[in-house]
JSON list of C-alpha atoms in Angstrom, two decimals:
[
{"chain": "M", "resi": 9, "resn": "MET", "atom": "CA", "xyz": [10.65, -99.16, -82.83]},
{"chain": "M", "resi": 10, "resn": "ARG", "atom": "CA", "xyz": [13.51, -100.88, -83.52]},
{"chain": "M", "resi": 11, "resn": "ARG", "atom": "CA", "xyz": [16.65, -99.07, -84.15]},
{"chain": "M", "resi": 12, "resn": "GLY", "atom": "CA", "xyz": [17.06, -98.65, -88.18]},
{"chain": "M", "resi": 13, "resn": "GLU", "atom": "CA", "xyz": [13.78, -98.92, -88.97]},
{"chain": "M", "resi": 14, "resn": "GLY", "atom": "CA", "xyz": [12.82, -94.97, -89.19]},
{"chain": "M", "resi": 15, "resn": "PHE", "atom": "CA", "xyz": [9.62, -93.55, -88.90]},
{"chain": "M", "resi": 16, "resn": "LEU", "atom": "CA", "xyz": [6.60, -94.83, -90.67]},
{"chain": "M", "resi": 17, "resn": "LEU", "atom": "CA", "xyz": [3.61, -92.81, -91.97]},
{"chain": "M", "resi": 18, "resn": "VAL", "atom": "CA", "xyz": [1.92, -95.67, -92.88]},
{"chain": "M", "resi": 19, "resn": "PRO", "atom": "CA", "xyz": [1.98, -99.20, -91.00]},
{"chain": "M", "resi": 20, "resn": "ARG", "atom": "CA", "xyz": [3.23, -102.05, -93.15]},
{"chain": "M", "resi": 21, "resn": "ASN", "atom": "CA", "xyz": [0.52, -104.44, -92.43]},
{"chain": "M", "resi": 22, "resn": "ARG", "atom": "CA", "xyz": [-2.24, -101.74, -94.15]},
{"chain": "M", "resi": 23, "resn": "VAL", "atom": "CA", "xyz": [-2.36, -101.94, -97.75]},
{"chain": "M", "resi": 24, "resn": "ARG", "atom": "CA", "xyz": [-2.74, -98.37, -99.58]},
{"chain": "M", "resi": 25, "resn": "HIS", "atom": "CA", "xyz": [-5.45, -98.44, -102.28]},
{"chain": "M", "resi": 26, "resn": "GLU", "atom": "CA", "xyz": [-5.90, -95.73, -104.68]},
{"chain": "M", "resi": 27, "resn": "SER", "atom": "CA", "xyz": [-9.32, -94.36, -104.99]},
{"chain": "M", "resi": 28, "resn": "PRO", "atom": "CA", "xyz": [-11.45, -95.12, -108.12]},
{"chain": "M", "resi": 29, "resn": "ILE", "atom": "CA", "xyz": [-11.68, -91.33, -108.69]},
{"chain": "M", "resi": 30, "resn": "ALA", "atom": "CA", "xyz": [-7.91, -90.31, -108.15]},
{"chain": "M", "resi": 31, "resn": "SER", "atom": "CA", "xyz": [-7.00, -93.10, -110.23]},
{"chain": "M", "resi": 32, "resn": "THR", "atom": "CA", "xyz": [-9.41, -91.53, -113.21]},
{"chain": "M", "resi": 33, "resn": "CYS", "atom": "CA", "xyz": [-7.73, -87.81, -112.35]},
{"chain": "M", "resi": 34, "resn": "HIS", "atom": "CA", "xyz": [-5.01, -86.89, -114.66]},
{"chain": "M", "resi": 35, "resn": "LEU", "atom": "CA", "xyz": [-3.58, -83.52, -115.12]},
{"chain": "M", "resi": 36, "resn": "PRO", "atom": "CA", "xyz": [-3.85, -82.15, -118.24]},
{"chain": "M", "resi": 37, "resn": "LEU", "atom": "CA", "xyz": [-0.49, -81.91, -119.36]},
{"chain": "M", "resi": 38, "resn": "PHE", "atom": "CA", "xyz": [0.80, -85.35, -118.28]},
{"chain": "M", "resi": 39, "resn": "SER", "atom": "CA", "xyz": [-1.93, -86.77, -120.00]},
{"chain": "M", "resi": 40, "resn": "ASN", "atom": "CA", "xyz": [-1.35, -85.15, -122.86]},
{"chain": "M", "resi": 41, "resn": "MET", "atom": "CA", "xyz": [2.46, -86.23, -122.82]},
{"chain": "M", "resi": 42, "resn": "SER", "atom": "CA", "xyz": [1.58, -90.10, -122.73]},
{"chain": "M", "resi": 43, "resn": "TYR", "atom": "CA", "xyz": [-0.94, -89.30, -125.52]},
{"chain": "M", "resi": 44, "resn": "PHE", "atom": "CA", "xyz": [1.86, -88.08, -127.64]},
{"chain": "M", "resi": 45, "resn": "ARG", "atom": "CA", "xyz": [4.20, -90.78, -126.40]},
{"chain": "M", "resi": 46, "resn": "ASP", "atom": "CA", "xyz": [1.81, -93.28, -127.42]},
{"chain": "M", "resi": 47, "resn": "LYS", "atom": "CA", "xyz": [1.15, -91.76, -130.94]},
{"chain": "M", "resi": 48, "resn": "LEU", "atom": "CA", "xyz": [5.12, -91.53, -131.43]},
{"chain": "M", "resi": 49, "resn": "ARG", "atom": "CA", "xyz": [5.46, -95.14, -130.51]},
{"chain": "M", "resi": 50, "resn": "GLY", "atom": "CA", "xyz": [2.45, -96.09, -133.00]},
{"chain": "M", "resi": 51, "resn": "ILE", "atom": "CA", "xyz": [4.38, -94.40, -135.89]},
{"chain": "M", "resi": 52, "resn": "PHE", "atom": "CA", "xyz": [7.41, -96.50, -135.42]},
{"chain": "M", "resi": 53, "resn": "GLN", "atom": "CA", "xyz": [5.28, -99.73, -135.57]},
{"chain": "M", "resi": 54, "resn": "VAL", "atom": "CA", "xyz": [3.77, -99.00, -138.94]},
{"chain": "M", "resi": 55, "resn": "LYS", "atom": "CA", "xyz": [5.11, -101.75, -141.30]},
{"chain": "M", "resi": 56, "resn": "ASP", "atom": "CA", "xyz": [7.01, -99.47, -143.63]},
{"chain": "M", "resi": 57, "resn": "THR", "atom": "CA", "xyz": [10.80, -98.05, -143.96]},
{"chain": "M", "resi": 58, "resn": "PRO", "atom": "CA", "xyz": [11.89, -95.37, -141.69]},
{"chain": "M", "resi": 59, "resn": "HIS", "atom": "CA", "xyz": [12.55, -93.39, -144.87]},
{"chain": "M", "resi": 60, "resn": "ARG", "atom": "CA", "xyz": [9.21, -93.72, -145.71]},
{"chain": "M", "resi": 61, "resn": "ILE", "atom": "CA", "xyz": [7.69, -93.18, -142.07]},
{"chain": "M", "resi": 62, "resn": "ALA", "atom": "CA", "xyz": [9.97, -89.88, -142.15]},
{"chain": "M", "resi": 63, "resn": "MET", "atom": "CA", "xyz": [8.63, -88.66, -145.42]},
{"chain": "M", "resi": 64, "resn": "ALA", "atom": "CA", "xyz": [4.93, -89.10, -144.14]},
{"chain": "M", "resi": 65, "resn": "PHE", "atom": "CA", "xyz": [5.50, -87.43, -141.07]},
{"chain": "M", "resi": 66, "resn": "ALA", "atom": "CA", "xyz": [7.35, -84.67, -142.70]},
{"chain": "M", "resi": 67, "resn": "LEU", "atom": "CA", "xyz": [4.58, -84.08, -145.27]},
{"chain": "M", "resi": 68, "resn": "GLY", "atom": "CA", "xyz": [1.97, -84.08, -142.68]},
{"chain": "M", "resi": 69, "resn": "VAL", "atom": "CA", "xyz": [4.03, -81.39, -140.99]},
{"chain": "M", "resi": 70, "resn": "PHE", "atom": "CA", "xyz": [4.65, -79.20, -144.26]},
{"chain": "M", "resi": 71, "resn": "MET", "atom": "CA", "xyz": [1.15, -79.34, -144.27]},
{"chain": "M", "resi": 72, "resn": "GLY", "atom": "CA", "xyz": [0.23, -78.65, -140.62]},
{"chain": "M", "resi": 73, "resn": "ILE", "atom": "CA", "xyz": [2.14, -75.28, -140.70]},
{"chain": "M", "resi": 74, "resn": "SER", "atom": "CA", "xyz": [1.26, -74.18, -144.47]},
{"chain": "M", "resi": 75, "resn": "PRO", "atom": "CA", "xyz": [-0.44, -71.24, -145.07]},
{"chain": "M", "resi": 76, "resn": "LEU", "atom": "CA", "xyz": [-3.70, -73.11, -146.35]},
{"chain": "M", "resi": 77, "resn": "VAL", "atom": "CA", "xyz": [-5.58, -72.47, -143.14]},
{"chain": "M", "resi": 78, "resn": "GLY", "atom": "CA", "xyz": [-8.77, -74.73, -142.64]},
{"chain": "M", "resi": 79, "resn": "LEU", "atom": "CA", "xyz": [-7.15, -77.51, -145.08]},
{"chain": "M", "resi": 80, "resn": "HIS", "atom": "CA", "xyz": [-4.32, -78.70, -143.70]},
{"chain": "M", "resi": 81, "resn": "PHE", "atom": "CA", "xyz": [-5.91, -82.24, -142.84]},
{"chain": "M", "resi": 82, "resn": "ILE", "atom": "CA", "xyz": [-7.54, -82.58, -146.20]},
{"chain": "M", "resi": 83, "resn": "GLY", "atom": "CA", "xyz": [-4.17, -81.31, -148.00]},
{"chain": "M", "resi": 84, "resn": "ALA", "atom": "CA", "xyz": [-2.30, -83.68, -145.80]},
{"chain": "M", "resi": 85, "resn": "PHE", "atom": "CA", "xyz": [-4.64, -86.56, -146.51]},
{"chain": "M", "resi": 86, "resn": "PHE", "atom": "CA", "xyz": [-4.78, -86.03, -150.38]},
{"chain": "M", "resi": 87, "resn": "LEU", "atom": "CA", "xyz": [-0.84, -85.38, -150.38]},
{"chain": "M", "resi": 88, "resn": "ALA", "atom": "CA", "xyz": [-0.19, -88.90, -148.76]},
{"chain": "M", "resi": 89, "resn": "TRP", "atom": "CA", "xyz": [-2.68, -90.41, -150.98]},
{"chain": "M", "resi": 90, "resn": "ILE", "atom": "CA", "xyz": [-0.81, -89.12, -154.21]},
{"chain": "M", "resi": 91, "resn": "PHE", "atom": "CA", "xyz": [2.40, -90.12, -153.22]},
{"chain": "M", "resi": 92, "resn": "ARG", "atom": "CA", "xyz": [1.25, -93.69, -151.82]},
{"chain": "M", "resi": 93, "resn": "LEU", "atom": "CA", "xyz": [2.59, -92.56, -148.00]},
{"chain": "M", "resi": 94, "resn": "ASN", "atom": "CA", "xyz": [0.99, -94.10, -144.70]},
{"chain": "M", "resi": 95, "resn": "LYS", "atom": "CA", "xyz": [-2.02, -91.49, -144.10]},
{"chain": "M", "resi": 96, "resn": "LEU", "atom": "CA", "xyz": [-2.23, -91.96, -140.78]},
{"chain": "M", "resi": 97, "resn": "VAL", "atom": "CA", "xyz": [1.23, -90.86, -140.21]},
{"chain": "M", "resi": 98, "resn": "THR", "atom": "CA", "xyz": [0.87, -87.70, -142.18]},
{"chain": "M", "resi": 99, "resn": "LEU", "atom": "CA", "xyz": [-2.46, -86.99, -140.36]},
{"chain": "M", "resi": 100, "resn": "ILE", "atom": "CA", "xyz": [-0.50, -86.88, -136.72]},
{"chain": "M", "resi": 101, "resn": "GLY", "atom": "CA", "xyz": [2.21, -85.06, -138.42]},
{"chain": "M", "resi": 102, "resn": "ALA", "atom": "CA", "xyz": [-0.28, -82.73, -139.52]},
{"chain": "M", "resi": 103, "resn": "SER", "atom": "CA", "xyz": [-1.95, -82.41, -135.99]},
{"chain": "M", "resi": 104, "resn": "ILE", "atom": "CA", "xyz": [1.26, -80.48, -135.01]},
{"chain": "M", "resi": 105, "resn": "ASN", "atom": "CA", "xyz": [-1.54, -77.37, -135.69]},
{"chain": "M", "resi": 106, "resn": "ASN", "atom": "CA", "xyz": [-4.05, -77.75, -133.54]},
{"chain": "M", "resi": 107, "resn": "PRO", "atom": "CA", "xyz": [-6.13, -75.49, -131.21]},
{"chain": "M", "resi": 108, "resn": "TRP", "atom": "CA", "xyz": [-3.39, -75.21, -128.34]},
{"chain": "M", "resi": 109, "resn": "THR", "atom": "CA", "xyz": [-0.48, -74.46, -131.05]},
{"chain": "M", "resi": 110, "resn": "ILE", "atom": "CA", "xyz": [-2.37, -72.59, -134.03]},
{"chain": "M", "resi": 111, "resn": "VAL", "atom": "CA", "xyz": [-1.67, -69.03, -131.97]},
{"chain": "M", "resi": 112, "resn": "PRO", "atom": "CA", "xyz": [1.69, -69.77, -131.28]},
{"chain": "M", "resi": 113, "resn": "ILE", "atom": "CA", "xyz": [2.36, -71.11, -134.66]},
{"chain": "M", "resi": 114, "resn": "SER", "atom": "CA", "xyz": [0.69, -68.62, -136.64]},
{"chain": "M", "resi": 115, "resn": "SER", "atom": "CA", "xyz": [2.25, -65.89, -134.41]},
{"chain": "M", "resi": 116, "resn": "LEU", "atom": "CA", "xyz": [5.62, -67.15, -135.12]},
{"chain": "M", "resi": 117, "resn": "CYS", "atom": "CA", "xyz": [5.16, -67.45, -138.75]},
{"chain": "M", "resi": 118, "resn": "ILE", "atom": "CA", "xyz": [3.75, -63.68, -138.99]},
{"chain": "M", "resi": 119, "resn": "TRP", "atom": "CA", "xyz": [6.98, -62.47, -136.90]},
{"chain": "M", "resi": 120, "resn": "VAL", "atom": "CA", "xyz": [9.25, -64.33, -139.46]},
{"chain": "M", "resi": 121, "resn": "GLY", "atom": "CA", "xyz": [7.28, -63.14, -142.33]},
{"chain": "M", "resi": 122, "resn": "ALA", "atom": "CA", "xyz": [7.39, -59.63, -140.86]},
{"chain": "M", "resi": 123, "resn": "LYS", "atom": "CA", "xyz": [10.97, -60.27, -140.20]},
{"chain": "M", "resi": 124, "resn": "LEU", "atom": "CA", "xyz": [12.01, -61.17, -143.99]},
{"chain": "M", "resi": 125, "resn": "THR", "atom": "CA", "xyz": [9.63, -58.86, -145.84]},
{"chain": "M", "resi": 126, "resn": "GLY", "atom": "CA", "xyz": [10.55, -56.07, -144.14]},
{"chain": "M", "resi": 127, "resn": "ILE", "atom": "CA", "xyz": [7.00, -55.01, -142.99]},
{"chain": "M", "resi": 128, "resn": "LYS", "atom": "CA", "xyz": [7.43, -52.86, -139.97]},
{"chain": "M", "resi": 129, "resn": "LYS", "atom": "CA", "xyz": [3.48, -52.47, -139.39]},
{"chain": "M", "resi": 130, "resn": "VAL", "atom": "CA", "xyz": [1.54, -55.75, -139.38]},
{"chain": "M", "resi": 131, "resn": "LEU", "atom": "CA", "xyz": [-1.58, -54.59, -138.12]},
{"chain": "M", "resi": 132, "resn": "PRO", "atom": "CA", "xyz": [-3.81, -51.71, -139.32]},
{"chain": "M", "resi": 133, "resn": "GLU", "atom": "CA", "xyz": [-5.12, -49.08, -136.56]},
{"chain": "M", "resi": 134, "resn": "VAL", "atom": "CA", "xyz": [-8.59, -50.46, -135.13]},
{"chain": "M", "resi": 135, "resn": "ASP", "atom": "CA", "xyz": [-10.93, -48.09, -133.11]},
{"chain": "M", "resi": 136, "resn": "TRP", "atom": "CA", "xyz": [-11.57, -50.77, -130.34]},
{"chain": "M", "resi": 137, "resn": "GLY", "atom": "CA", "xyz": [-14.37, -48.34, -128.75]},
{"chain": "M", "resi": 138, "resn": "SER", "atom": "CA", "xyz": [-16.63, -48.30, -131.88]},
{"chain": "M", "resi": 139, "resn": "LEU", "atom": "CA", "xyz": [-16.33, -51.79, -132.78]},
{"chain": "M", "resi": 140, "resn": "THR", "atom": "CA", "xyz": [-19.35, -53.95, -132.37]},
{"chain": "M", "resi": 141, "resn": "LEU", "atom": "CA", "xyz": [-20.54, -57.53, -133.82]},
{"chain": "M", "resi": 142, "resn": "THR", "atom": "CA", "xyz": [-23.21, -55.65, -136.07]},
{"chain": "M", "resi": 143, "resn": "GLY", "atom": "CA", "xyz": [-20.97, -52.85, -137.40]},
{"chain": "M", "resi": 144, "resn": "ILE", "atom": "CA", "xyz": [-18.44, -55.50, -138.68]},
{"chain": "M", "resi": 145, "resn": "VAL", "atom": "CA", "xyz": [-21.05, -57.71, -139.93]},
{"chain": "M", "resi": 146, "resn": "SER", "atom": "CA", "xyz": [-22.09, -54.34, -141.98]},
{"chain": "M", "resi": 147, "resn": "LYS", "atom": "CA", "xyz": [-19.14, -53.53, -143.02]},
{"chain": "M", "resi": 148, "resn": "LEU", "atom": "CA", "xyz": [-18.39, -57.28, -144.25]},
{"chain": "M", "resi": 149, "resn": "ILE", "atom": "CA", "xyz": [-21.49, -57.32, -146.46]},
{"chain": "M", "resi": 150, "resn": "ASP", "atom": "CA", "xyz": [-20.71, -54.49, -148.61]},
{"chain": "M", "resi": 151, "resn": "MET", "atom": "CA", "xyz": [-18.31, -55.33, -151.11]},
{"chain": "M", "resi": 152, "resn": "ASP", "atom": "CA", "xyz": [-16.60, -51.86, -150.98]},
{"chain": "M", "resi": 153, "resn": "ASN", "atom": "CA", "xyz": [-15.54, -52.07, -147.58]},
{"chain": "M", "resi": 154, "resn": "PHE", "atom": "CA", "xyz": [-14.52, -55.88, -147.25]},
{"chain": "M", "resi": 155, "resn": "ILE", "atom": "CA", "xyz": [-12.01, -54.76, -150.43]},
{"chain": "M", "resi": 156, "resn": "LEU", "atom": "CA", "xyz": [-11.04, -51.81, -148.27]},
{"chain": "M", "resi": 157, "resn": "ILE", "atom": "CA", "xyz": [-10.53, -54.31, -145.30]},
{"chain": "M", "resi": 158, "resn": "LEU", "atom": "CA", "xyz": [-8.46, -56.50, -147.33]},
{"chain": "M", "resi": 159, "resn": "LYS", "atom": "CA", "xyz": [-6.17, -54.02, -148.75]},
{"chain": "M", "resi": 160, "resn": "LYS", "atom": "CA", "xyz": [-5.62, -53.02, -144.80]},
{"chain": "M", "resi": 161, "resn": "MET", "atom": "CA", "xyz": [-4.93, -56.38, -144.06]},
{"chain": "M", "resi": 162, "resn": "THR", "atom": "CA", "xyz": [-2.14, -57.22, -146.96]},
{"chain": "M", "resi": 163, "resn": "PRO", "atom": "CA", "xyz": [0.56, -56.58, -144.81]},
{"chain": "M", "resi": 164, "resn": "LEU", "atom": "CA", "xyz": [-0.36, -59.11, -142.09]},
{"chain": "M", "resi": 165, "resn": "LEU", "atom": "CA", "xyz": [-1.67, -61.85, -144.98]},
{"chain": "M", "resi": 166, "resn": "THR", "atom": "CA", "xyz": [1.91, -61.18, -146.72]},
{"chain": "M", "resi": 167, "resn": "ALA", "atom": "CA", "xyz": [3.66, -61.83, -143.54]},
{"chain": "M", "resi": 168, "resn": "PHE", "atom": "CA", "xyz": [1.63, -64.84, -142.52]},
{"chain": "M", "resi": 169, "resn": "VAL", "atom": "CA", "xyz": [1.98, -66.71, -146.06]},
{"chain": "M", "resi": 170, "resn": "VAL", "atom": "CA", "xyz": [5.71, -65.91, -146.57]},
{"chain": "M", "resi": 171, "resn": "GLY", "atom": "CA", "xyz": [6.55, -66.61, -142.98]},
{"chain": "M", "resi": 172, "resn": "SER", "atom": "CA", "xyz": [4.24, -69.71, -142.75]},
{"chain": "M", "resi": 173, "resn": "LEU", "atom": "CA", "xyz": [6.13, -70.94, -146.07]},
{"chain": "M", "resi": 174, "resn": "VAL", "atom": "CA", "xyz": [9.64, -70.75, -144.56]},
{"chain": "M", "resi": 175, "resn": "ILE", "atom": "CA", "xyz": [8.66, -72.55, -141.11]},
{"chain": "M", "resi": 176, "resn": "CYS", "atom": "CA", "xyz": [6.39, -75.12, -142.96]},
{"chain": "M", "resi": 177, "resn": "ILE", "atom": "CA", "xyz": [9.80, -76.01, -145.11]},
{"chain": "M", "resi": 178, "resn": "ILE", "atom": "CA", "xyz": [12.12, -75.64, -141.95]},
{"chain": "M", "resi": 179, "resn": "SER", "atom": "CA", "xyz": [9.70, -77.87, -139.82]},
{"chain": "M", "resi": 180, "resn": "ALA", "atom": "CA", "xyz": [9.42, -80.34, -142.00]},
{"chain": "M", "resi": 181, "resn": "ILE", "atom": "CA", "xyz": [12.99, -80.83, -143.33]},
{"chain": "M", "resi": 182, "resn": "ALA", "atom": "CA", "xyz": [13.88, -81.02, -139.42]},
{"chain": "M", "resi": 183, "resn": "SER", "atom": "CA", "xyz": [10.91, -83.34, -138.51]},
{"chain": "M", "resi": 184, "resn": "TYR", "atom": "CA", "xyz": [12.41, -86.18, -141.32]},
{"chain": "M", "resi": 185, "resn": "PHE", "atom": "CA", "xyz": [15.64, -86.50, -139.80]},
{"chain": "M", "resi": 186, "resn": "ILE", "atom": "CA", "xyz": [14.48, -86.47, -136.33]},
{"chain": "M", "resi": 187, "resn": "ILE", "atom": "CA", "xyz": [11.63, -89.17, -136.91]},
{"chain": "M", "resi": 188, "resn": "HIS", "atom": "CA", "xyz": [14.02, -90.78, -139.33]},
{"chain": "M", "resi": 189, "resn": "SER", "atom": "CA", "xyz": [16.64, -91.37, -136.53]},
{"chain": "M", "resi": 190, "resn": "LEU", "atom": "CA", "xyz": [14.02, -92.55, -134.04]},
{"chain": "M", "resi": 191, "resn": "ALA", "atom": "CA", "xyz": [12.25, -95.10, -136.40]},
{"chain": "M", "resi": 192, "resn": "THR", "atom": "CA", "xyz": [15.83, -96.21, -137.28]},
{"chain": "M", "resi": 193, "resn": "ARG", "atom": "CA", "xyz": [16.90, -96.26, -133.72]},
{"chain": "M", "resi": 194, "resn": "TYR", "atom": "CA", "xyz": [13.32, -98.10, -132.91]},
{"chain": "M", "resi": 195, "resn": "ARG", "atom": "CA", "xyz": [13.53, -100.75, -135.50]},
{"chain": "M", "resi": 196, "resn": "ASN", "atom": "CA", "xyz": [17.50, -101.77, -134.48]},
{"chain": "M", "resi": 197, "resn": "ILE", "atom": "CA", "xyz": [15.70, -102.03, -130.56]},
{"chain": "M", "resi": 198, "resn": "LYS", "atom": "CA", "xyz": [13.28, -104.30, -131.82]},
{"chain": "M", "resi": 199, "resn": "ASN", "atom": "CA", "xyz": [15.27, -106.33, -134.12]},
{"chain": "M", "resi": 200, "resn": "ALA", "atom": "CA", "xyz": [18.12, -106.81, -131.18]},
{"chain": "M", "resi": 201, "resn": "GLU", "atom": "CA", "xyz": [15.25, -108.27, -129.14]}
]
């Protein structure tokens, strides 16, 4: 080894090849980040004004966090159709509420709703020892028990609805300004090229 070369782990004449398995294996976190980056880039390439792109995304975020559980995508698509906004951008905004984020978003909404409404106890007492699937089904089938369960769950549902409305309004406004700023910056960079 000559002076100044340092220690080489791989000789220079050997080419390092990646195995086909290693090239297809990705850590889920990093593959999701590139997925979201590609979707964000796709949003900005839509042939529309930054205002309309931001409005479509904000509408999607609003519907994605709204308390209409199970109707997020249908509602977002319907509102995008009514307001003649880009449906794909709206659905991407609505996908903020997905299987990975539904628990944290719903928990935050319930916490905010409980703080705003002053509800101290959100969940009713549950006897976990006697809880069975057949017991749950039999109680839900009986209409009197179903109404009793709804009455006990009223504080939780109230906190969820109030918190969801507050969080979805704040998130939609914030996402509008963020997406509008990024879309404008992206258009300026593309026009300069």
